[in-house]
Every structure is written in structure tokens, then in C-alpha cells.
Protein backbone atom coordinates (compact mmCIF):
# COMPACT_ATOMS: atom_id res chain seq x y z
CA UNK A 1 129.41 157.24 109.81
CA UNK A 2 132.14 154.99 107.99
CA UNK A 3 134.42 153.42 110.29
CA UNK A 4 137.87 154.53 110.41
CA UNK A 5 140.27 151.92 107.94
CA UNK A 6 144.14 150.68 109.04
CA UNK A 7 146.47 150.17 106.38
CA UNK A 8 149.31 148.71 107.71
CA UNK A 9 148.44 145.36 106.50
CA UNK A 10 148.51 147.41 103.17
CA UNK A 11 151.87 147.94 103.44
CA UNK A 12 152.79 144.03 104.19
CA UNK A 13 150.54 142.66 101.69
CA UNK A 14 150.64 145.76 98.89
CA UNK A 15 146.69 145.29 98.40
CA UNK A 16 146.20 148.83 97.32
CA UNK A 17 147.76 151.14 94.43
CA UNK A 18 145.89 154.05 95.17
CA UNK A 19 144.38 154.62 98.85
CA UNK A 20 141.89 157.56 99.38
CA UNK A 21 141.08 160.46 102.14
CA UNK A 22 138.13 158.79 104.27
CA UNK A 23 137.89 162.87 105.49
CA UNK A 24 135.86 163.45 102.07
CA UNK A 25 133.14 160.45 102.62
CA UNK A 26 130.06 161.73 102.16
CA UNK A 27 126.98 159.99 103.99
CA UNK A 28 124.42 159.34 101.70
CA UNK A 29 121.95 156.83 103.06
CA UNK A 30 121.47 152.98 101.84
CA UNK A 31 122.63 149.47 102.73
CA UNK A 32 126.04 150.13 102.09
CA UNK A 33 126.10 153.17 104.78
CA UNK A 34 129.38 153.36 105.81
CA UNK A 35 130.76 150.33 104.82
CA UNK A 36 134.30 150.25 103.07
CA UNK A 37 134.73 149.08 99.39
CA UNK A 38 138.05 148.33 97.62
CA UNK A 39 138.08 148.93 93.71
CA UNK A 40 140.25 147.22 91.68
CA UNK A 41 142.41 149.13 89.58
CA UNK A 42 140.67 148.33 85.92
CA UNK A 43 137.33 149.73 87.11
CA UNK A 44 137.18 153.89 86.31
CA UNK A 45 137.01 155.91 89.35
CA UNK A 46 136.25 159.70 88.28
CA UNK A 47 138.82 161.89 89.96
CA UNK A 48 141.07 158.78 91.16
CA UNK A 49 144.11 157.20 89.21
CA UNK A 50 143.02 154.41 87.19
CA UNK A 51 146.16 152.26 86.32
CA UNK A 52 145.78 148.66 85.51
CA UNK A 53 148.95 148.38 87.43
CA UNK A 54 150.37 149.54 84.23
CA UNK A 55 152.70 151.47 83.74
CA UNK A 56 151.23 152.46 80.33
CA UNK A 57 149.00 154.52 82.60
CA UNK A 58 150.56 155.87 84.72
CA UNK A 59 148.83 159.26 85.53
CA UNK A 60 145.35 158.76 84.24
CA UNK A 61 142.81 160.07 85.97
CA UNK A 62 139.51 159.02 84.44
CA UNK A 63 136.57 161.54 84.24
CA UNK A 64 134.08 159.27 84.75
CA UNK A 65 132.88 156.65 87.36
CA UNK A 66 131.97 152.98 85.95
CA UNK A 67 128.29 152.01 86.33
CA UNK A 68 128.83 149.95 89.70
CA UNK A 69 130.92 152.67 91.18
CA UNK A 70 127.68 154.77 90.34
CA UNK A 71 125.85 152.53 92.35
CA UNK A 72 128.08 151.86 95.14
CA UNK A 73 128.12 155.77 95.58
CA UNK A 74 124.01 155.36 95.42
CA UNK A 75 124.39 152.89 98.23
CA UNK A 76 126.39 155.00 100.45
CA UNK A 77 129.66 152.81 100.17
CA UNK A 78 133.09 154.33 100.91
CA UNK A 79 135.45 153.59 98.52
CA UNK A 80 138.68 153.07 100.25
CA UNK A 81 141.10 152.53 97.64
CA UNK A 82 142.33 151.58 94.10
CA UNK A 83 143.48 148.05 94.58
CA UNK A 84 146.22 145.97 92.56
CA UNK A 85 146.64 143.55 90.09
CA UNK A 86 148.01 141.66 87.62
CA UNK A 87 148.71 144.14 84.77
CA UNK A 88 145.26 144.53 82.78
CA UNK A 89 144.27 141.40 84.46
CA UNK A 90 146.30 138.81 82.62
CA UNK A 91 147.76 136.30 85.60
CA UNK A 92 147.45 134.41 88.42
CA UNK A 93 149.10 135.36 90.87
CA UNK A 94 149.23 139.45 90.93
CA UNK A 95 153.03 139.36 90.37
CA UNK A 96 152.60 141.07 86.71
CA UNK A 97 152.15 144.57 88.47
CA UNK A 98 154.00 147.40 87.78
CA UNK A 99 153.80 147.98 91.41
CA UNK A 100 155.19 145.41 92.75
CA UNK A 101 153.53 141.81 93.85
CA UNK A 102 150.87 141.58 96.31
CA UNK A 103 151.29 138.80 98.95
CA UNK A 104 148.68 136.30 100.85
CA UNK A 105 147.58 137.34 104.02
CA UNK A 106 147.23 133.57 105.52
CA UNK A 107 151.70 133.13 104.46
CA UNK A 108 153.23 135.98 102.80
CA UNK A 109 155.74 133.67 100.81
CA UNK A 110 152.87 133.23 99.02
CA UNK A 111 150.57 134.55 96.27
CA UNK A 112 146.81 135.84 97.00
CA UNK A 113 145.78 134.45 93.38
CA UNK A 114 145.27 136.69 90.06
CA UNK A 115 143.88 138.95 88.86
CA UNK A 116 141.80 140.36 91.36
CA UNK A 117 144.23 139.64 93.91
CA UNK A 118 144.57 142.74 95.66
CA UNK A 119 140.57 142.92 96.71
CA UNK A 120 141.20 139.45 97.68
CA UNK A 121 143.50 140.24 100.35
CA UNK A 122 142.47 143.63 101.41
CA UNK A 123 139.35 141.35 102.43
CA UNK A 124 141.50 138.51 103.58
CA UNK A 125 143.14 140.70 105.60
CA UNK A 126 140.18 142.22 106.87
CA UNK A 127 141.22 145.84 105.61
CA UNK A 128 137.98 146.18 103.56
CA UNK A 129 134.30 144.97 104.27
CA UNK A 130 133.79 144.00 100.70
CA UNK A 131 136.15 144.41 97.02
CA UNK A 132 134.98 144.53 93.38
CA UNK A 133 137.02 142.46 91.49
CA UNK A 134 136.59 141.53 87.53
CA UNK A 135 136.30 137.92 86.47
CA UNK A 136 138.23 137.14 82.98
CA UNK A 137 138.82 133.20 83.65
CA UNK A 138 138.26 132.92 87.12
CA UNK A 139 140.23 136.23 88.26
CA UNK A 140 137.97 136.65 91.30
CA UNK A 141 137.20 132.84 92.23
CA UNK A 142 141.03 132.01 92.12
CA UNK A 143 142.04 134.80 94.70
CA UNK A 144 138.83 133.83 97.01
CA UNK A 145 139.81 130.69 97.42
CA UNK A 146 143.66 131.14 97.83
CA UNK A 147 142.68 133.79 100.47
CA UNK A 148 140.08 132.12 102.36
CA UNK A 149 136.99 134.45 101.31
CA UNK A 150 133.86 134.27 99.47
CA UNK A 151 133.55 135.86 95.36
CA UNK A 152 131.06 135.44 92.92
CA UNK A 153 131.50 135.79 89.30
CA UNK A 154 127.93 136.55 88.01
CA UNK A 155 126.01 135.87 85.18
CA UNK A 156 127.77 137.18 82.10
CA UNK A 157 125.44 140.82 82.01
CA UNK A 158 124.22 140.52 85.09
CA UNK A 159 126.39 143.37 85.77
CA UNK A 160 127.06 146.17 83.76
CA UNK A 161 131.00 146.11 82.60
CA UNK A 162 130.61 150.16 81.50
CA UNK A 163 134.16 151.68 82.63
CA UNK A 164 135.81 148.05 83.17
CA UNK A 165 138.72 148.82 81.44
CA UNK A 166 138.48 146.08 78.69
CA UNK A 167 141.03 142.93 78.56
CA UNK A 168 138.71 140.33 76.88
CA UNK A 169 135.02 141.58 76.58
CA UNK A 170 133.19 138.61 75.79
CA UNK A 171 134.64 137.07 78.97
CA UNK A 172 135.25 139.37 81.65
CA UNK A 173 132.53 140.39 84.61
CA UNK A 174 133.13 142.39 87.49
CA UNK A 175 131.68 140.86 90.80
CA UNK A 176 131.40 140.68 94.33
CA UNK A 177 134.22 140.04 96.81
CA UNK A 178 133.27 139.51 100.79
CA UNK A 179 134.31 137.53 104.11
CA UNK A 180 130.74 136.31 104.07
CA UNK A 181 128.33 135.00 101.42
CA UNK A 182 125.92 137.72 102.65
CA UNK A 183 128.62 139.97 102.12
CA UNK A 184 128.92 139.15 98.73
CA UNK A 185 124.89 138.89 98.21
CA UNK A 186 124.68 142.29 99.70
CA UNK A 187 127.07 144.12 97.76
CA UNK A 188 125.78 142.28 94.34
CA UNK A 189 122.54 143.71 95.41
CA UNK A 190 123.90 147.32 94.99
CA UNK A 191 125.70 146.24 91.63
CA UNK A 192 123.44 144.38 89.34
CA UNK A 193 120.85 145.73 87.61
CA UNK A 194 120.75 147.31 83.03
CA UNK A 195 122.93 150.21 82.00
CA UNK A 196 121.87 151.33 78.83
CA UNK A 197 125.62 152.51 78.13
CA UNK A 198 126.14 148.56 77.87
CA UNK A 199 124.43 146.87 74.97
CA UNK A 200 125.59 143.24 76.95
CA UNK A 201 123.83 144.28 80.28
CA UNK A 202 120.63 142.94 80.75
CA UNK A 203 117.86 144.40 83.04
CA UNK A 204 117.69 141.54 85.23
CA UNK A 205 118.35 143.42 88.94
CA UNK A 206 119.61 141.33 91.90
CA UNK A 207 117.20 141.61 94.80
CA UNK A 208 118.02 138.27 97.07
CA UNK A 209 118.10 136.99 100.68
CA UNK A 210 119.83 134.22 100.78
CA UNK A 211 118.30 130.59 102.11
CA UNK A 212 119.84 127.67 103.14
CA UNK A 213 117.43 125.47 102.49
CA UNK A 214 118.63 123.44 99.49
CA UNK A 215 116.74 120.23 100.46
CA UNK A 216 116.06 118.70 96.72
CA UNK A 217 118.82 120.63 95.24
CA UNK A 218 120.68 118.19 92.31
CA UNK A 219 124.22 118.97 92.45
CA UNK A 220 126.70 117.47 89.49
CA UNK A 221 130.15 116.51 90.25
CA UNK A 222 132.35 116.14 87.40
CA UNK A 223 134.92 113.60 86.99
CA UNK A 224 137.06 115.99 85.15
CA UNK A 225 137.01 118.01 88.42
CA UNK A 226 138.94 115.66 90.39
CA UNK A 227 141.42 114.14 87.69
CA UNK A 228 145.28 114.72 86.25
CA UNK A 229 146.15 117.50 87.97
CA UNK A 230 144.13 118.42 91.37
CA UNK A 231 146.17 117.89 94.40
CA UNK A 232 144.43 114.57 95.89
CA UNK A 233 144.09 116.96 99.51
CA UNK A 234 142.47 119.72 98.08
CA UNK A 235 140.03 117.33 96.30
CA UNK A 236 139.53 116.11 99.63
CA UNK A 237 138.31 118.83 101.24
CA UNK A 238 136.18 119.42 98.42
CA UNK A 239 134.65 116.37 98.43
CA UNK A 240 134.19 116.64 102.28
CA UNK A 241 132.36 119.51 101.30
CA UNK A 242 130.05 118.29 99.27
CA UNK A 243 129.49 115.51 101.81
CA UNK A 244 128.16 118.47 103.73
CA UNK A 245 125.85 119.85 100.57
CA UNK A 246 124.30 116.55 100.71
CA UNK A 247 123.78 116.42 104.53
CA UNK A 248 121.81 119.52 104.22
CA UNK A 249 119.39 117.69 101.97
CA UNK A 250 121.04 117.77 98.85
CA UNK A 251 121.43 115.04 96.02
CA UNK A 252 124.51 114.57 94.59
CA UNK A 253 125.22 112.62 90.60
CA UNK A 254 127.72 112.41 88.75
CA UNK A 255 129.01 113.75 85.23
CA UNK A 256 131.33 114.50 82.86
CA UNK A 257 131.92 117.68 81.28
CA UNK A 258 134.49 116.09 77.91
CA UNK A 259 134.89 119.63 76.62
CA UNK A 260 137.02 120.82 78.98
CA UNK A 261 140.19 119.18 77.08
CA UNK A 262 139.74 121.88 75.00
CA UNK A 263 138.41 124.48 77.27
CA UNK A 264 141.91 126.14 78.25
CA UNK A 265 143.37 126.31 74.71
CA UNK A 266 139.64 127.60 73.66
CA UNK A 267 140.02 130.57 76.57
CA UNK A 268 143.75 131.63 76.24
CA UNK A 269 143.31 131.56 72.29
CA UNK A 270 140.41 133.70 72.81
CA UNK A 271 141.33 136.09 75.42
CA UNK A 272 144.56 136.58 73.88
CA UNK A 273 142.98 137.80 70.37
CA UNK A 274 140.63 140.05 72.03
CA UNK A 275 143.58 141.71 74.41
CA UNK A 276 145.19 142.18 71.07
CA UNK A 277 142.84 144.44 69.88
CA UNK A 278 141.25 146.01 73.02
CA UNK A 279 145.29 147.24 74.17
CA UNK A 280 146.05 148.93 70.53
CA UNK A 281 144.59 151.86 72.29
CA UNK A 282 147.10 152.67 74.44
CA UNK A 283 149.35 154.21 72.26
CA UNK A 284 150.94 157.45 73.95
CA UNK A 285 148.74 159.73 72.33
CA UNK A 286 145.59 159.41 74.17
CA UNK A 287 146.32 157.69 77.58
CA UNK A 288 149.11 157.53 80.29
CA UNK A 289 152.51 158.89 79.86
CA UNK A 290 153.35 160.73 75.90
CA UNK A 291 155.22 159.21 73.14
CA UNK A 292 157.73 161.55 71.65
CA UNK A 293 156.98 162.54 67.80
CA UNK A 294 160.71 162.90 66.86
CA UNK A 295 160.58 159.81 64.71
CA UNK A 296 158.02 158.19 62.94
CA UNK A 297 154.57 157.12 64.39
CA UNK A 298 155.19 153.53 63.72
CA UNK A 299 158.42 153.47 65.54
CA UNK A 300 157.59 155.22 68.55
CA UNK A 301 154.54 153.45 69.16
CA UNK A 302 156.34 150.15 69.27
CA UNK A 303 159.21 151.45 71.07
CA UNK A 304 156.44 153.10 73.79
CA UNK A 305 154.79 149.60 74.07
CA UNK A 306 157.42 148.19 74.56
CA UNK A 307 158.92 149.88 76.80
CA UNK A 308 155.89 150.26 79.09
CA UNK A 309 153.63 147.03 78.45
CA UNK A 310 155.07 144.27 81.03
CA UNK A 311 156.43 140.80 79.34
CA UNK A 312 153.15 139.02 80.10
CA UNK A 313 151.38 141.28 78.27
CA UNK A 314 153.40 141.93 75.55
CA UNK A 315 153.38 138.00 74.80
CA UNK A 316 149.50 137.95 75.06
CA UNK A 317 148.98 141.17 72.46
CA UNK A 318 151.80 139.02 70.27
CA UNK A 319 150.05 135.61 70.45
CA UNK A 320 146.83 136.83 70.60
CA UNK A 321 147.84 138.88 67.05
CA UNK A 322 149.06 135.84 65.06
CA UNK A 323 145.83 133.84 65.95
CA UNK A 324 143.94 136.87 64.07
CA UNK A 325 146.38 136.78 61.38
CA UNK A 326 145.38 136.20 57.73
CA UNK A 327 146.04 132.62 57.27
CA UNK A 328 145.93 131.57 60.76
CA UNK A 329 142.57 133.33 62.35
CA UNK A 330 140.28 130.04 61.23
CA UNK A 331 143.14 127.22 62.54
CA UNK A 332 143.47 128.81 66.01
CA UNK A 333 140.34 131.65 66.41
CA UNK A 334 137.46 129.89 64.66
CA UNK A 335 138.21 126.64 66.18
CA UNK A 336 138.27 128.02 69.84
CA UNK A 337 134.60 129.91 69.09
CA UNK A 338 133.63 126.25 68.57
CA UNK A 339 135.69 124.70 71.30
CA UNK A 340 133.56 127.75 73.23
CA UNK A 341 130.42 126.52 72.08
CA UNK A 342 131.13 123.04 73.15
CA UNK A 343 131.64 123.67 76.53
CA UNK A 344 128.39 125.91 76.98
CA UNK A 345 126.51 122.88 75.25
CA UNK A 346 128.02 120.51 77.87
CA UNK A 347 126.80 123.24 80.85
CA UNK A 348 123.42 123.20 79.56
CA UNK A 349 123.15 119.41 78.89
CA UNK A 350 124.07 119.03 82.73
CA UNK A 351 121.43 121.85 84.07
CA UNK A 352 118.95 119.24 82.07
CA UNK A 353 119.50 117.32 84.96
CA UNK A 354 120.85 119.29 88.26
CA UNK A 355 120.53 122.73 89.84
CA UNK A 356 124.12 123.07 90.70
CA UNK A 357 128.32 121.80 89.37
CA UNK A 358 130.14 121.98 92.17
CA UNK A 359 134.11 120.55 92.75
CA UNK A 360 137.61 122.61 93.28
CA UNK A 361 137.79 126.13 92.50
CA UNK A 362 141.52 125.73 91.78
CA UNK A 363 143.99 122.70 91.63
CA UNK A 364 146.04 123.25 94.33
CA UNK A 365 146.32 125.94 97.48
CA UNK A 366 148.35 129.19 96.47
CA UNK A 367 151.27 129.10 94.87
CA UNK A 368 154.91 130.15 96.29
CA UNK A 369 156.15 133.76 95.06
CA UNK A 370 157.78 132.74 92.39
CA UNK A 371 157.12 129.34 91.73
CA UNK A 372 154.72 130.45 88.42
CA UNK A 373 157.56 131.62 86.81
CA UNK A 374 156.91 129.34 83.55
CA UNK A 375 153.68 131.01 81.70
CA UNK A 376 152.11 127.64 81.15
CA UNK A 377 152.32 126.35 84.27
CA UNK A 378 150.35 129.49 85.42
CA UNK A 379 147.89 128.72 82.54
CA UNK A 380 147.18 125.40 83.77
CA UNK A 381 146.23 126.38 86.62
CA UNK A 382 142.63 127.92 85.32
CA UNK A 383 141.44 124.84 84.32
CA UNK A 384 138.54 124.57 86.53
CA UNK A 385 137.67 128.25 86.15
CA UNK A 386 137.83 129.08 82.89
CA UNK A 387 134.43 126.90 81.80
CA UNK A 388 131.97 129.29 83.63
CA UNK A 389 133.68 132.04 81.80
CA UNK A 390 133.59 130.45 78.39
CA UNK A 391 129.66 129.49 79.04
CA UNK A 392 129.21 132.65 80.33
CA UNK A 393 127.20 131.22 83.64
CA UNK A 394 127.30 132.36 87.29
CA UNK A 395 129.74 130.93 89.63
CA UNK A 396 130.67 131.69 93.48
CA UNK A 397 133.86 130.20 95.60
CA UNK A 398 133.27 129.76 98.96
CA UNK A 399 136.17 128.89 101.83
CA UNK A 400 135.98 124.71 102.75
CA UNK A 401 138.93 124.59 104.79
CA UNK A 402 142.61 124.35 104.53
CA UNK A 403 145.46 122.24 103.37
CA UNK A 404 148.76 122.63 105.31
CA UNK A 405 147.45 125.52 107.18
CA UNK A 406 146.16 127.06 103.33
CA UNK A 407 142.60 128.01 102.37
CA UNK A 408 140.70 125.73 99.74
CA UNK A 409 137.75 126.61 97.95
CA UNK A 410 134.52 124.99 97.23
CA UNK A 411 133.12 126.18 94.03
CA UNK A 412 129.60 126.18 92.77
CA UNK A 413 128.06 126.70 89.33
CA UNK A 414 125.08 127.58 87.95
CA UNK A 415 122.68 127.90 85.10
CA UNK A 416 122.30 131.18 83.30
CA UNK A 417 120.68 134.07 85.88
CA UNK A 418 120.28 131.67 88.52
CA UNK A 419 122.92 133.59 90.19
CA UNK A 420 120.84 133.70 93.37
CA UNK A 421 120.47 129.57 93.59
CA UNK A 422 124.72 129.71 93.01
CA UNK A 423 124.24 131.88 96.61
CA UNK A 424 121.91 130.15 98.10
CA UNK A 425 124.17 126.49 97.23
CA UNK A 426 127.20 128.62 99.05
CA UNK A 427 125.21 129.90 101.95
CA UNK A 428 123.89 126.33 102.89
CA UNK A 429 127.46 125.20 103.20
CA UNK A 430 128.80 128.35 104.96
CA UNK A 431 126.11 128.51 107.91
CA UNK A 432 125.94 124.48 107.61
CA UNK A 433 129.88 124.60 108.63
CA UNK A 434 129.35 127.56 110.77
């Protein structure tokens, strides 16, 4: 029997966009018996509003499930509610929602982190058991760690992105949100596994238990982790943490990773081109809210767009359309597909040698409401996520303690469907601490 669910730290933190009737749970049977799931808000719920905390669509109801909703049904989760955003995923800091910012649950004049930001703190808050979340450039890592929980961006096709709402498709992959890193191992169990409705899933199912024995484990720490840019406390704590990784028997070396100058410019450029083309669907015709026909086609469509997109996206479609433009798609596009390939080069040269990258999921500890306000400043702050998204490997953030009463988070990288050693690093420091 699923537990009964209390929203009123809903209402103080605005996790959820859509919340459901527990009254029409249906027991099933399986290892997620009874336990509640938020969904966020880009991943197709048959029957439930689907919104991207858009306003673009507002209203739609899709009439299908995604392929881990499927299998969370198959597991006998309860899916408690739609949860919110950043509009189609593109921020930090879930302020660009159509519905309103969600807060932190450790300091509410603060933000839970972006995208994913409303499974992050229906967990934090302990509303939810467990949240999916979908991880663009470090949209479920960033809100983990700013709300003190554990999420794991998998292997890119480790997980099946059919009815993920698509923002950038070469980078995005939902995951696992959790209080616990078996939490997050259990419901990536349910998840993982081929689709044949996605040609980039692979049939490589997650069946783990994770160990925290990690004695022998080689763990590279990156210079470029700590440098211009990390507050020197949160690298700190992160380097206490390690401490810890290497008390349990691991051996630490260090490394450099020179791509990542160009890693940011090489994400944003590419995300932004591929948003460009993935949003020209949403026209008024077939999603959300109808365009009126009184004038031409070309100027209602703009004038619906623009009148429904939020700024951030808007700028992102614009940007992302010049870099595809004729005369500028092999200056900015072509050059960030190399930029791309750089980095992935530079992830495999250092799995020559170690098991495991591990430093800072993010900079600093969340940001002020507010204090983002500046688009590139908010950009900056993905540096040390977007990497794992551009080599497409797995990559879990797991809580290491605080700074000024703030979580930090420790995260850990991995080679290519090793997703289960990435668990197994996070699990040794979790029960190590414990």
C-alpha cells in the first residue's frame, strides 16, 4: 500500500506543477511497491498535463507514457506528481518557469539548482522517495548537490529518452534522483534497460547492488577542477572528501583535463542549435494553446512564440539559429563538434589510467533568488558539469557536507557503461561518512 504524501512543503518550495489523486494507485507488485516518484514536467505522462513549465503548453495532455514511466508503472511506483522546472530545461536555477520559481528546502532565499530542480527538492524536502529528472549539462547533478541529495546522470543510452520532451538530444538523459545512493541505484534499476522506439538506447539493463569496497580504485583529480572560479570552501570539502575515497582504500593522481577551456562555449553553442530546431514544433497548431489564422501563418507564429516562449528561451532558439546560419554554421557549430570531440578524447585518455574523475559538482553552494540574473553568469556556472554531458559518460553527485550551513557535492565520473563503478565510488563515501 503507498504511503499517504504531504504537500505542504509543496506549497513553500513550489516543487510540483501538477500533483495527482494517490486514491487511483493501483498496486501492482515489484521493488518500487508503494514507493512515491516525482516526474519532472518534460517527461510524457499519458492522461497527466505535460508542460515544460511552458506556457506554450499549457493544456497538453499527452496520450502516451515515456518508456521509464512504463517501467516505473511495471515496478509498482506511484507517481505523485508533475514536478517543475526551468522552462524546457534551459537554466540553473528553476526561476525560468512559467509557474513561478521553486525554492531550496535547506534556505528558501535560495535556489534548488536547474533544471531538474523541482525533483530535487521534492526529495530534499523529503516529499518524494525518489524524482526523475533529465540531465542536459548537469540539470540533475547541479540540483543534487545544491539540495543535499544524491542524482546520477547515466551513461548517454543507458536510458531510453522516448517521451523526454526534446531540448538538446545528443545531450540530454533522464536519471535517477534519491536521498540515498541506494535510492538512486534502485530506481535506475527499474529505468535502464533498450527501447526499440529509441534508436540511441542501448540494451545494456542496470541490474546492481552496490559495494563499497573500492580498495584499488584509481581516482583522477583534475587541476581544472579546483582553479579560477571554485569557491576555495567548497573545494575544501571536496577535497576532504576525497581524503575519505582514499581512506577507504583508494588511490588518488592527478590530471588535467585542457579541453575544458573550450568545453562551455562547445555545450551552449551546441545545445542552443539543437533547441533551435527541436522548439520549431511548437507552433500553435499542433500543441498547447491555438494561434489565431486571421493573419498570415508567418506572423502569427512569431507573434505566438513570442508571446508564450519565456526570454531565456527565446534567446537560446535566437542564438542557437544564427550558429546554424549559412555563413556562420562552420565558425561557431562545426568548431564546437570538435571542441566536443576534444573533451571525450581527454575522458578517455584519463580512464587509460584511473577508474574514476572525481572534484566539485558545482563552483559554489546555491545561488540567492535572484542573484543569476545576468545569463552568463548562470552559464558559468556549468563548468564542471557540462564535460560528462559533452563525452556522453556516467556521472553521480553525492552530498559531502556544507558550507555556511549549504549542501556541497562530491561528484564522480566514469567511463562509458561503468555506471555501476560511478555508484559503487558514491556509495563508499556515503556509508564511509555514515
Amino acid at each position: 500500500m503507498v504511503k499517504e504524501y504531504f504537500f505542504e512543503e509543496a506549497d513553500r518550495t513550489n516543487a510540483f506543477i501538477t500533483r495527482l489523486d494517490l486514491a487511483m494507485y493501483e498496486e501492482t507488485g515489484g521493488p518500487l511497491e508503494g514507493r512515491g516518484i516525482a516526474v519532472k514536467d518534460n517527461i510524457s505522462t499519458a492522461g497527466i498535463p505535460t508542460t515544460c513549465a511552458s506556457r506554450i503548453l499549457a493544456g497538453y495532455v499527452p496520450p502516451y507514457d515515456a518508456h521509464v514511466v512504463t517501467r516505473l508503472r511495471e515496478a509498482g511506483a506511484a507517481i505523485v506528481g508533475k514536478t517543475n522546472m526551468d522552462e524546457f530545461g534551459m537554466g540553473t536555477t528553476t526561476e525560468n518557469s512559467a509557474y513561478g520559481p521553486t525554492t531550496n528546502p535547506h534556505d528558501a532565499s535560495r535556489v534548488p539548482g536547474g533544471s531538474s530542480g523541482g525533483s530535487a527538492a521534492a526529495v530534499g524536502a523529503g516529499m518524494v522517495d525518489m524524482a526523475l529528472g533529465s540531465d542536459t549539462g548537469g540539470s540533475i547533478r547541479c540540483p543534487a548537490a545544491f539540495c543535499g541529495i544524491v542524482g546520477l546522470k547515466p551513461t548517454y543510452g543507458r536510458v531510453s529518452r522516448y517521451g523526454l520532451i526534446a531540448f538538446s538530444n545528443s545531450l540530454e538523459q533522464i536519471g535517477p534522483l534519491g536521498k540515498t545512493v541506494t535510492d538512486v541505484n534502485t530506481l535506475m534499476s527499474a529505468i535502464a534497460g533498450p527501447d526499440p522506439r529509441d534508436t540511441t538506447a542501448y540494451d545494456r539493463p542496470y541490474t546492481h547492488t552496490p559495494s563499497g569496497d573500492i580498495a584499488g580504485m584509481k581516482i583522477a583529480v583534475p587541476d581544472e577542477f579546483f582553479g579560477e572560479g571554485v569557491d576555495p570552501a567548497v573545494a575544501e570539502s571536496v577535497r576532504t572528501a576525497i581524503g575519505r575515497l582514499e581512506d577507504a582504500g583508494a588511490e588518488t593522481l592527478t590530471c588535467s583535463i585542457p579541453s575544458m577551456a573550450y568545453a562551455l562555449a562547445a555545450y551552449y553553442v551546441t545545445c542552443m542549435s539543437e533547441a533551435s530546431s527541436n522548439l520549431s514544433r511548437f507552433d500553435g497548431v499542433r500543441f498547447g494553446p491555438s494561434v489565431e489564422t486571421k493573419r498570415s501563418w508567418h506572423d502569427e507564429f512569431r507573434d505566438h512564440r513570442g508571446a508564450l516562449f519565456g526570454k531565456e528561451v527565446q534567446s537560446r532558439i535566437m542564438l542557437g539559429t544564427f550558429a546554424l546560419s549559412a555563413g556562420y554554421y562552420g565558425k561557431y557549430y562545426a568548431k564546437a563538434q570538435v571542441a566536443r570531440e576534444n573533451v571525450r578524447r581527454d575522458f578517455l585518455r584519463i580512464f587509460k589510467d584511473a577508474d574514476i574523475i572525481a572534484g566539485p559538482t558545482m563552483p559554489q553552494i546555491a545561488f540567492k533568488l535572484g542573484e543569476k540574473s545576468d545569463p552568463l553568469s548562470m552559464y558559468l556556472a556549468d563548468i564542471l558539469t557540462v564535460p560528462a554531458n559533452l563525452a556522453g559518460v556516467p556521472a553521480i553527485s553525492v552530498p559531502c557536507g556544507t558550507v555556511d550551513k549549504m549542501p556541497v557535492g562530491l561528484q564522480l565520473i566514469g567511463r562509458h557503461f561503468e555506471d555501476e563503478r560511478v555508484v559503487d565510488a558514491a556509495f563508499a563515501y556515503e556509508t564511509g561518512v555514515a
